[in-house]
Amino acid sequence: MSETTLPSPAAAAAPPITGASILLDTVTKRYPGQGKPAVNGLTLEIPAGKIVMFVGPSGCGKTTTLKMINRLIEPTEGRIVLDGDDVTRIDGDALRRRIGYVIQAGGLFPHMSVAANIAIVPKMLGWSKERIAARVDELLELVSLDPDRYRDRFPRELSGGQQQRVGVARALAADPPVLLMDEPFGAVDPITRQRLQDELLNIQSELQKTIVCVTHDFDEAVKLGDWIAIFNEGAQLVQYDTPERILAEPANEFVENFIGSGAGLKQLTLTRVDEVEVADAVVARPGDLATDVLSRMDAVGHNHSVIVDARNRPLQWLSRRQLGRLERVGAARDPRLPVVGNRATLNDALDTMLVSSVGAALVTGPRDTFRGVIDVDTVMDAIGRAHRHARTAHAQGRPVGVNTGTLEAVQASGAPGVPAAGLAGPERTGE
Amino acid sequence: MTDFLVDRIDSILFSSWQHFSLVVQCLLLAAVAAVVLATLVYRSPTLSALVNGISAIGLTIPAFALIGLLIAPLGFGVGPAVIVVAFFAALPILRNAVVGLTGIDQSLVEAARGIGMGRVRTLVRIELPLAWPVILTGIRVSAQMVMGIAAITAYALGPGLGGLIFSGLSRLGGANSFESVATGVVCVILLALVLDLLLVGLGRLTTPRGIRV
Ligand SMILES: Nc1ncnc2c1ncn2[C@@H]1O[C@H](COP(=O)(O)OP(=O)(O)OP(=O)(O)O)[C@@H](O)[C@H]1O
Ligand SMILES: [Mg+2]
């Protein structure tokens, strides 16, 4: 089965894609006793090794669509194709052992230890005891839980975030190519949620699974998704595109409403500080003569100077006026220095610079070494550029996503190359 | 009283043992039957409600009446005794088993199915272990209840301590009649306590640590 052919994730610098592509082929689900289908003729392509986020209003059929992928809900019509194989008719339990499944709050079995929870699928697949034990420890490490400490605990002895991590570990146990998640971080507090999201991205950059994730939270979709599928009632696909393009070019008013206010601000979470150009600064060291520093500032026309320590870590950020009062630069460290890391989002950077007195922030790289200065203009530039880029980008390799029989949805998200803008169809919300 | 006890210690002990063994065996039979029946019905709300109704009504049938009814087809002896005791023993267990199985967080069942556990495996590995504390509570209630009912079955000449009580009652006022009734009643109470302790111990041993309260 799947575990035999997978290369070790540590083998190469650029990790190989271990995920499988998924195709929902004109899939329909009618629940008994309901007039309208919950999912109506949906064709959706999910590329291998990518994270696809499902968003949409409550009851629009996200969970139903997700559960049809592992046939926890059997489609009424249509085919499910996994990595080229039609899996619509094969044994459902065997299929589900090849697909990881994570639900809200982890869904851990309270009567089993953490290790036993993780070991369930490998056991069903007939792995040896030693192999299972080694795998459990490996997975606990992967989700940042110390195996010795947590292996023998029971779920109720874990925090919500830890339970969720074990849930992810359990889903990854047999190294499935596909991971399905239904509002996985819905039950944890915002700070834990953010941490878990970051961790999922880290894990994904290592494993390159195909992840399909349902969420209520559009910001989460923007943060995690390579592609976002926005659904309306009856799993009508309204737009299926990259977060950048959805933010820059919402297909219609429904999507605009869904994005909510501040689409521009949301774009800030898409760009990291190390992706924009930072400005140089006049750098000085403790013990330098203040007049020397001032004359260097005059030469380049700067009003501030950054003081760094022997290891190049920023200590102070002095204005002309502050320097004018000194004879020599001091070695004290200013605790309120506005500093952002390389990997921070522009959102974080903007936040930091808005509260700093200078209206800008210092950027640090590996080991907290000083890299440069980022200011509001840099951020505005980056937004403008991202916006233009998203508009002109020829959505290359865009996966297919359509509902049969609804021209509007086809136009809004289908045929590559057809600009989606201006197609706000008849189905407007709130009118 | 002491004379009565000393004279008949052997027969009292023997009756006690018979009584205890009848109750435990019937309890075992009832528990298996009730759990099997519960697993057959718990998925259907209608059937579950029906079963709960039956067990509620069943408990209102006077044990005495049921024995009387069974004597006609089955005659006297162990047969009717076992049937009556097991019947009453099954009712609280059945109810608790249905309640325990339907009360399981459905997201756990979904998680089990979602990672590829089949229906049977989900039932055996997830649902029954999670429902077990509730089922065991049903068994304890049942054990207390049928200790008394087993005494009544002595009417149908079944084994156990009922003989002491009924022979005493029928001769009330006569020699040793009070001693006979008192001994029977006290022994039933003692046996009930012992069995309950054993069941509590069983609960300790069989309830997974993760769901122990
Ligand atoms: N088991 C079921 N039986 C009948 N109808 C169902 C069932 N499950 C879901 N539905 C209906 O199908 C539609 C889609 O439900 P689904 O659970 O897929 O929505 P969702 O997008 O996941 O919503 P939410 O965001 O609230 O979780 C809803 O109208 C719902 O009432
Ligand atoms: Mg849902």
XYZ file of C-alpha atoms and ligand atoms in Angstrom:
676
model
C 0.000 0.000 0.000
C 0.930 3.604 0.144
C 3.612 3.288 2.793
C 5.913 1.107 0.765
C 6.765 3.472 -2.047
C 7.189 6.727 -0.210
C 10.657 8.200 -0.166
C 11.903 9.401 3.189
C 11.041 13.070 3.636
C 14.547 13.846 4.854
C 16.200 12.426 1.752
C 16.324 15.538 -0.383
C 16.647 19.248 0.139
C 13.473 19.928 -1.824
C 11.060 17.434 -0.366
C 9.278 15.278 -2.935
C 5.547 15.556 -3.298
C 4.053 12.574 -1.514
C 0.488 13.702 -2.039
C -1.933 12.322 -4.569
C -4.203 14.278 -6.857
C -7.937 14.063 -6.293
C -10.694 14.473 -8.832
C -14.369 14.777 -8.028
C -16.069 14.025 -11.329
C -19.607 15.484 -11.604
C -20.407 14.408 -8.089
C -23.922 14.823 -6.718
C -25.228 14.073 -3.247
C -28.932 13.916 -2.487
C -29.875 13.201 1.093
C -33.009 11.120 1.392
C -36.101 13.217 1.901
C -34.549 16.440 0.654
C -35.657 18.147 -2.521
C -32.474 20.000 -3.371
C -29.209 18.125 -3.625
C -26.635 19.063 -0.962
C -23.936 18.862 -3.632
C -24.952 19.378 -7.232
C -22.873 18.043 -10.131
C -19.582 19.259 -8.746
C -16.398 18.696 -10.706
C -13.346 19.630 -8.729
C -9.689 18.965 -9.323
C -7.364 18.981 -6.343
C -3.702 19.080 -7.382
C -1.200 16.772 -5.696
C 0.863 18.225 -2.867
C -1.261 21.357 -2.445
C -3.490 22.687 0.306
C -7.012 23.376 -0.912
C -9.351 25.233 1.429
C -13.149 24.921 1.252
C -15.014 27.980 2.481
C -18.618 29.062 2.250
C -21.678 29.828 4.337
C -22.979 27.298 6.840
C -24.890 24.415 5.281
C -23.541 24.994 1.776
C -22.164 21.451 1.531
C -18.476 21.774 2.438
C -18.507 18.873 4.879
C -20.584 16.758 2.515
C -18.113 17.402 -0.315
C -15.137 16.633 1.935
C -16.659 13.413 3.232
C -17.382 12.199 -0.257
C -13.656 12.213 -0.968
C -13.110 9.392 1.537
C -16.643 8.110 0.947
C -17.677 8.576 4.538
C -20.664 9.907 2.624
C -21.365 7.933 -0.520
C -21.992 10.114 -3.588
C -25.382 9.628 -5.195
C -23.861 10.206 -8.633
C -20.407 10.800 -10.027
C -16.924 9.424 -9.560
C -14.110 9.935 -7.086
C -10.683 9.565 -8.670
C -7.582 9.318 -6.511
C -4.238 9.582 -8.281
C -5.842 8.419 -11.495
C -7.644 5.449 -9.932
C -11.418 5.390 -9.739
C -12.112 4.640 -6.084
C -15.878 5.080 -6.211
C -16.545 1.342 -5.957
C -13.651 -0.031 -3.909
C -14.024 -1.041 -0.254
C -14.674 2.151 1.719
C -12.797 1.105 4.870
C -9.688 0.180 2.890
C -9.908 3.523 1.070
C -10.179 5.456 4.333
C -7.067 3.776 5.717
C -5.191 5.415 2.837
C -6.629 8.859 3.563
C -5.900 10.794 6.725
C -8.915 12.314 8.441
C -8.882 15.033 11.087
C -11.984 16.445 12.736
C -12.622 19.345 15.051
C -11.016 18.925 18.490
C -9.046 15.933 17.216
C -11.688 13.281 17.802
C -9.305 11.231 19.948
C -10.657 8.105 21.582
C -10.715 8.906 25.295
C -10.197 5.316 26.440
C -6.965 4.897 24.512
C -3.570 6.388 25.247
C -1.996 8.855 22.845
C 0.219 6.076 21.458
C -2.732 3.712 21.032
C -4.718 6.396 19.242
C -1.912 7.020 16.787
C -1.277 3.301 16.312
C -4.798 2.395 15.182
C -4.358 2.592 11.431
C -0.856 1.031 11.315
C -2.255 -1.814 13.436
C -5.118 -2.352 11.033
C -2.582 -2.416 8.204
C -0.692 -5.150 10.030
C 2.543 -3.329 10.849
C 4.937 -4.960 13.322
C 5.014 -3.764 16.938
C 8.493 -2.258 16.655
C 7.649 -0.417 13.481
C 4.483 1.008 15.059
C 6.320 2.123 18.203
C 8.999 3.851 16.162
C 6.389 5.502 13.975
C 4.434 6.792 17.003
C 7.537 8.491 18.371
C 8.440 9.917 14.991
C 4.970 11.408 14.586
C 4.895 12.880 18.077
C 8.186 14.599 17.272
C 6.707 15.837 14.018
C 3.807 17.532 15.808
C 6.160 18.975 18.459
C 5.189 16.734 21.364
C 7.907 15.054 23.405
C 7.276 11.304 22.941
C 8.559 10.330 26.384
C 6.234 12.771 28.036
C 3.073 12.319 26.011
C 3.101 8.791 24.594
C 1.294 7.192 27.535
C -1.043 10.030 28.396
C -4.762 9.844 27.853
C -6.552 12.462 25.742
C -8.163 14.120 28.753
C -4.684 14.757 30.135
C -3.876 16.968 27.131
C -4.790 20.564 26.305
C -7.083 21.266 23.367
C -4.179 22.218 21.140
C -2.225 19.105 22.102
C -5.254 16.910 21.375
C -5.521 18.508 17.965
C -1.840 17.785 17.320
C -2.293 14.144 18.256
C -5.301 14.097 15.932
C -3.055 15.233 13.100
C -0.408 12.675 14.083
C -3.025 9.922 14.036
C -4.193 10.971 10.605
C -0.615 10.894 9.300
C 0.212 7.563 10.957
C 0.272 5.347 7.888
C 1.748 8.134 5.738
C -1.372 8.659 3.639
C -0.975 10.770 0.495
C -4.122 12.734 1.287
C -5.222 14.511 4.457
C -8.815 15.640 4.930
C -9.543 18.150 7.681
C -12.962 19.430 8.741
C -12.613 22.696 10.655
C -9.584 21.268 12.438
C -8.792 24.389 14.421
C -12.334 25.478 15.153
C -12.298 24.470 18.800
C -9.100 26.107 20.041
C -8.365 29.656 21.153
C -6.994 32.145 18.595
C -3.386 32.020 19.794
C -3.255 28.224 19.793
C -4.993 28.229 16.433
C -2.325 30.451 14.953
C 0.407 28.216 16.350
C -1.277 25.086 14.975
C -1.685 26.730 11.573
C 2.002 27.625 11.472
C 2.853 24.085 12.495
C 0.646 22.620 9.789
C 2.453 24.767 7.226
C 5.798 23.549 8.548
C 4.687 19.931 8.419
C 3.339 20.468 4.932
C 6.569 22.008 3.688
C 8.256 18.820 4.872
C 5.710 16.242 3.728
C 3.997 17.804 0.696
C 0.722 15.955 1.194
C -2.456 16.815 -0.608
C -4.531 18.550 2.059
C -8.197 19.423 1.767
C -9.377 21.563 4.637
C -12.805 22.964 5.460
C -12.904 26.213 7.379
C -15.336 28.900 8.441
C -12.593 31.430 8.663
C -11.658 33.186 5.443
C -8.428 34.490 6.952
C -7.442 30.930 7.761
C -8.153 29.972 4.156
C -5.925 32.805 2.924
C -3.163 31.846 5.291
C -3.126 28.097 4.671
C -4.456 27.642 1.175
C -2.572 27.223 -2.075
C -6.034 27.262 -3.604
C -9.342 28.378 -2.130
C -12.708 27.027 -3.246
C -15.576 29.313 -2.318
C -18.945 27.573 -2.273
C -22.505 28.754 -2.098
C -25.710 26.816 -1.279
C -25.742 23.328 -2.832
C -21.950 23.316 -3.141
C -22.114 25.747 -6.066
C -18.517 26.617 -6.743
C -18.415 30.396 -6.959
C -14.677 30.885 -7.269
C -11.718 28.518 -7.213
C -8.427 30.319 -7.303
C -5.317 31.317 -5.405
C -5.760 33.495 -2.312
C -3.955 36.347 -4.083
C -6.303 36.329 -7.024
C -9.434 35.906 -4.955
C -8.439 38.937 -2.900
C -7.496 40.975 -5.951
C -10.266 39.787 -8.254
C -13.310 38.559 -6.377
C -15.518 36.842 -8.952
C -18.693 38.565 -7.840
C -20.430 40.315 -5.012
C -20.982 37.085 -3.129
C -17.229 36.557 -2.926
C -16.664 40.200 -2.019
C -19.109 39.880 0.834
C -17.464 36.688 1.867
C -14.014 38.209 1.945
C -15.459 40.900 4.129
C -13.880 44.269 4.665
C -10.191 44.872 4.347
C -9.297 42.685 1.390
C -6.232 44.888 0.970
C -5.197 44.306 4.534
C -5.675 40.574 4.101
C -3.162 40.648 1.270
C -0.627 41.706 3.831
C -0.764 38.237 5.352
C 0.218 36.784 2.004
C 3.591 38.479 1.822
C 6.493 37.945 4.176
C 9.032 40.534 5.134
C 11.863 38.686 3.383
C 9.954 38.937 0.111
C 10.108 42.731 0.005
C 13.097 45.024 -0.305
C 14.255 46.605 2.920
C 16.040 49.955 3.115
C 19.650 50.409 4.216
C 20.457 52.292 7.392
C 23.414 54.097 8.897
C 24.850 51.485 11.244
C 27.005 52.384 14.223
C 28.500 50.531 17.176
C 28.715 51.337 20.859
C 31.712 53.580 21.509
C 31.564 55.387 18.151
C 31.804 59.196 18.305
C 28.353 60.773 17.971
C 29.676 63.475 15.624
C 31.126 60.826 13.283
C 27.786 59.068 13.139
C 25.973 62.348 12.500
C 28.214 63.264 9.617
C 27.693 59.813 8.069
C 23.942 60.380 8.373
C 24.295 63.775 6.671
C 26.165 62.151 3.805
C 23.233 59.858 2.940
C 20.459 62.132 4.181
C 19.155 59.839 6.926
C 17.511 61.019 10.143
C 18.141 57.874 12.179
C 20.975 55.518 12.911
C 20.855 51.894 14.026
C 23.269 50.822 16.775
C 24.203 47.119 16.662
C 26.230 44.973 19.051
C 29.314 42.871 18.262
C 27.116 40.120 16.822
C 25.281 42.596 14.624
C 22.100 42.502 16.691
C 20.232 45.817 16.934
C 20.530 47.657 20.269
C 19.143 51.146 19.716
C 17.664 53.282 17.014
C 18.757 56.898 17.524
C 17.444 60.086 15.959
C 19.612 63.120 15.151
C 18.331 64.843 18.263
C 19.206 61.876 20.507
C 22.670 61.622 18.941
C 23.187 65.375 19.313
C 22.960 65.016 23.072
C 25.639 62.283 23.215
C 29.379 62.313 22.979
C 29.750 58.612 22.328
C 27.155 55.953 21.446
C 26.106 53.838 24.468
C 25.850 50.045 24.668
C 22.463 49.794 26.372
C 19.691 47.807 24.731
C 16.397 49.586 24.105
C 13.685 47.113 25.163
C 11.032 48.855 23.079
C 12.923 48.591 19.812
C 10.438 47.929 16.936
C 11.849 44.712 15.493
C 10.270 42.195 13.142
C 11.700 38.885 11.967
C 12.391 37.957 8.375
C 9.510 35.509 8.215
C 6.932 37.818 9.765
C 4.020 38.748 7.514
C 3.678 42.320 6.263
C 0.665 42.456 8.526
C 2.852 41.861 11.581
C 5.402 44.356 10.262
C 2.784 47.048 9.748
C 1.469 46.446 13.223
C 4.940 46.867 14.697
C 5.792 50.019 12.774
C 2.494 51.702 13.579
C 3.186 51.549 17.294
C 6.841 52.599 16.953
C 7.658 56.298 17.259
C 9.670 56.203 14.025
C 6.867 54.838 11.859
C 9.135 52.085 10.610
C 10.577 48.844 11.919
C 13.938 47.085 12.002
C 14.121 43.775 10.193
C 16.252 40.990 11.608
C 17.388 37.833 9.882
C 18.817 34.557 11.185
C 20.148 34.769 14.777
C 18.488 38.167 15.152
C 21.094 39.951 13.035
C 20.160 43.318 11.594
C 19.108 43.285 7.932
C 17.547 46.639 7.224
C 14.626 48.957 7.778
C 11.066 48.493 6.586
C 8.654 51.410 6.496
C 5.055 52.072 5.545
C 6.008 53.066 1.976
C 7.704 49.716 1.431
C 4.544 47.959 2.567
C 2.303 50.097 0.365
C 4.566 49.361 -2.602
C 4.397 45.658 -1.903
C 0.598 45.730 -1.748
C 0.389 47.588 -5.028
C 2.783 45.195 -6.692
C 1.014 42.113 -5.356
C -2.262 43.536 -6.541
C -1.021 44.230 -10.056
C 0.687 40.883 -10.180
C -2.451 39.039 -9.122
C -4.504 40.868 -11.744
C -2.180 40.153 -14.612
C -1.052 36.717 -13.527
C -2.298 34.219 -16.041
C -3.607 31.741 -13.498
C -1.348 29.024 -14.803
C -1.997 25.444 -13.788
C -5.281 26.438 -12.277
C -7.204 23.296 -11.363
C -10.653 22.730 -12.809
C -13.702 23.441 -10.726
C -17.224 23.649 -12.119
C -20.787 22.704 -11.413
C -22.593 21.233 -14.365
C -25.715 23.001 -15.451
C -24.900 26.321 -13.866
C -23.361 28.567 -16.435
C -22.639 31.268 -13.940
C -20.353 29.118 -11.840
C -18.580 27.847 -14.945
C -17.893 31.346 -16.112
C -16.907 32.625 -12.739
C -14.277 30.049 -12.033
C -13.825 27.843 -15.027
C -12.054 28.226 -18.344
C -8.504 29.427 -17.681
C -7.683 32.695 -19.355
C -11.208 34.031 -19.168
C -11.002 36.946 -16.779
C -13.436 36.377 -13.976
C -13.999 40.046 -13.253
C -17.193 41.760 -14.283
C -19.076 38.515 -14.227
C -21.002 39.197 -11.069
C -23.890 37.071 -12.175
C -27.580 37.310 -11.470
C -27.172 35.516 -8.176
C -26.420 38.475 -5.974
C -26.655 38.176 -2.276
C -28.341 40.622 0.023
C -30.764 42.021 -2.538
C -31.130 -18.018 67.219
C -27.587 -19.281 67.767
C -28.892 -22.814 68.095
C -30.782 -22.428 64.858
C -27.684 -21.180 63.078
C -25.343 -23.809 64.553
C -27.738 -26.614 63.742
C -28.221 -25.632 60.142
C -24.979 -23.914 59.237
C -24.247 -26.411 56.483
C -27.610 -26.108 54.831
C -27.582 -22.301 55.192
C -24.171 -22.075 53.567
C -25.237 -24.443 50.846
C -28.420 -22.439 50.164
C -26.438 -19.211 50.147
C -23.997 -20.628 47.645
C -26.844 -21.881 45.469
C -28.539 -18.518 45.655
C -25.357 -16.661 44.784
C -24.504 -18.969 41.941
C -28.022 -18.741 40.506
C -27.870 -14.945 40.568
C -24.376 -14.707 39.071
C -25.109 -17.139 36.276
C -28.393 -15.497 35.426
C -26.672 -12.103 35.523
C -24.048 -13.301 33.084
C -26.660 -14.708 30.754
C -28.735 -11.547 31.047
C -25.752 -9.250 30.447
C -24.728 -11.054 27.270
C -28.288 -11.176 25.958
C -28.977 -7.542 26.843
C -25.769 -6.220 25.260
C -26.311 -8.225 22.098
C -29.887 -6.994 21.853
C -28.784 -3.423 22.551
C -26.168 -3.520 19.761
C -28.902 -4.687 17.398
C -31.271 -1.833 18.172
C -29.255 1.212 19.269
C -28.749 2.582 15.786
C -32.482 2.966 15.248
C -34.165 5.600 17.433
C -37.528 3.862 17.057
C -36.239 0.468 18.118
C -34.283 2.036 20.988
C -37.402 3.762 22.269
C -39.363 0.544 21.915
C -36.764 -1.428 23.859
C -36.664 1.204 26.593
C -40.447 1.056 26.860
C -40.428 -2.713 27.079
C -37.809 -2.706 29.796
C -39.738 -0.082 31.779
C -42.983 -2.046 31.503
C -41.228 -5.339 32.148
C -39.933 -4.072 35.463
C -43.486 -3.392 36.621
C -44.534 -7.037 36.175
C -44.650 -8.612 39.634
C -42.052 -11.376 39.769
C -44.527 -13.531 41.618
C -47.030 -13.329 38.800
C -44.466 -14.224 36.169
C -43.388 -17.285 38.115
C -46.981 -18.357 38.483
C -47.469 -17.999 34.763
C -44.339 -19.983 33.962
C -45.154 -22.892 36.233
C -47.905 -24.035 33.903
C -45.705 -24.553 30.806
C -42.380 -25.307 32.549
C -43.358 -27.025 35.763
C -41.506 -26.620 39.055
C -37.758 -26.457 39.481
C -34.700 -24.660 38.221
C -36.087 -23.883 34.756
C -38.634 -21.232 35.709
C -36.257 -19.883 38.345
C -33.514 -19.229 35.812
C -35.896 -17.742 33.264
C -37.499 -15.353 35.734
C -34.233 -14.207 37.299
C -32.528 -13.750 33.934
C -35.535 -11.920 32.517
C -35.581 -9.355 35.299
C -31.798 -9.114 35.336
C -31.751 -8.288 31.640
C -34.086 -5.295 31.835
C -31.899 -2.687 33.614
C -28.821 -3.865 31.689
C -30.654 -3.567 28.405
C -31.788 -0.070 29.188
C -28.332 1.055 30.275
C -26.659 -0.588 27.301
C -28.941 1.273 24.889
C -28.462 4.538 26.773
C -24.699 3.994 26.937
C -24.359 3.167 23.258
C -26.593 5.985 22.025
C -24.941 8.461 24.390
C -21.525 8.143 22.774
C -20.257 11.311 21.159
C -21.077 10.756 17.488
C -17.969 12.626 16.396
C -15.916 9.771 17.891
C -17.821 7.215 15.855
C -17.285 9.393 12.811
C -13.580 9.669 13.575
C -13.366 5.878 13.852
C -15.133 5.360 10.544
C -13.103 8.162 9.014
C -9.795 6.467 9.694
C -11.024 3.221 8.202
C -12.467 1.199 11.079
C -15.370 -0.969 9.919
C -18.761 -1.104 11.642
C -17.946 -4.163 13.744
C -14.489 -2.932 14.695
C -15.910 0.455 15.662
C -18.499 -1.262 17.851
C -16.048 -3.587 19.564
C -13.042 -1.265 19.909
C -14.730 2.100 20.423
C -18.415 2.031 21.236
C -18.627 -0.895 23.672
C -15.560 0.178 25.711
C -16.940 3.708 25.952
C -20.395 2.460 26.944
C -18.984 -0.112 29.364
C -19.146 2.012 32.554
C -22.837 2.684 31.910
C -23.500 -0.973 31.118
C -21.702 -2.007 34.299
C -23.868 0.353 36.333
C -26.861 -1.421 34.831
C -25.375 -4.752 35.871
C -24.939 -3.518 39.438
C -28.525 -2.272 39.658
C -29.647 -5.527 38.176
C -27.590 -7.590 40.646
C -29.175 -5.867 43.638
C -32.635 -6.287 42.229
C -32.474 -9.949 41.289
C -30.972 -10.978 44.633
C -34.474 -10.374 46.012
C -36.234 -11.813 43.013
C -34.162 -14.993 43.257
C -35.564 -15.453 46.763
C -39.091 -15.275 45.408
C -38.341 -17.963 42.854
C -38.055 -20.392 45.733
C -41.801 -20.410 45.404
C -41.310 -22.372 42.245
C -38.964 -24.604 44.217
C -35.915 -23.137 42.616
C -32.654 -23.271 44.520
C -31.442 -20.701 47.040
C -32.289 -18.818 50.199
C -35.937 -18.307 49.295
C -36.639 -21.734 50.817
C -35.651 -20.496 54.279
C -37.808 -17.401 53.981
C -40.877 -19.059 52.575
C -40.858 -22.066 54.874
C -40.514 -19.665 57.812
C -43.307 -17.443 56.595
C -45.647 -20.353 56.045
C -45.166 -21.490 59.655
C -45.088 -18.008 61.198
C -45.488 -18.285 64.977
C -44.174 -21.851 64.958
C -40.818 -23.017 66.292
C -37.817 -21.307 64.637
C -40.037 -19.711 62.002
C -38.790 -16.197 62.777
C -35.167 -17.347 62.857
C -35.617 -18.989 59.505
C -37.031 -15.829 57.862
C -34.432 -13.571 59.484
C -31.531 -15.780 58.451
C -32.785 -15.897 54.889
C -33.217 -12.137 54.650
C -29.864 -11.319 56.241
C -28.064 -13.771 54.000
C -29.678 -12.238 50.904
C -28.542 -8.779 52.008
C -25.014 -9.995 52.721
C -24.786 -11.720 49.368
C -26.011 -8.570 47.643
C -23.269 -6.560 49.337
C -20.601 -9.084 48.430
C -21.707 -9.200 44.802
C -21.786 -5.422 44.575
C -18.236 -5.234 45.915
C -17.138 -7.797 43.361
C -18.776 -5.803 40.592
C -17.121 -2.590 41.751
C -13.802 -4.452 41.632
C -14.626 -5.703 38.151
C -15.346 -2.124 37.124
C -11.947 -1.017 38.400
C -10.219 -3.741 36.471
C -12.110 -3.341 33.229
C -12.649 0.405 32.883
C -9.843 1.955 30.799
C -7.871 4.544 32.756
C -8.664 7.261 30.251
C -12.390 7.249 31.036
C -12.287 6.374 34.742
C -14.017 9.044 36.775
N -26.895 13.302 7.240
C -27.644 14.239 6.627
N -28.919 13.989 6.302
C -29.673 14.917 5.681
N -29.227 16.130 5.316
C -27.964 16.455 5.605
C -27.109 15.533 6.271
N -25.895 16.119 6.432
C -26.011 17.354 5.890
N -27.233 17.561 5.383
C -27.714 18.775 4.685
O -26.867 18.998 3.582
C -26.531 20.352 3.469
C -25.023 20.538 3.498
O -24.519 20.150 4.759
P -22.992 20.187 5.140
O -22.841 19.542 6.459
O -22.204 19.621 4.035
O -22.742 21.751 5.248
P -21.420 22.541 5.644
O -21.090 23.403 4.491
O -20.371 21.612 6.140
O -21.962 23.458 6.809
P -21.210 23.948 8.137
O -20.336 25.059 7.720
O -22.341 24.420 8.992
O -20.501 22.781 8.722
C -27.235 21.070 4.589
O -28.394 21.664 4.079
C -27.582 19.994 5.562
O -28.789 20.267 6.212
Mg -19.411 21.298 8.069
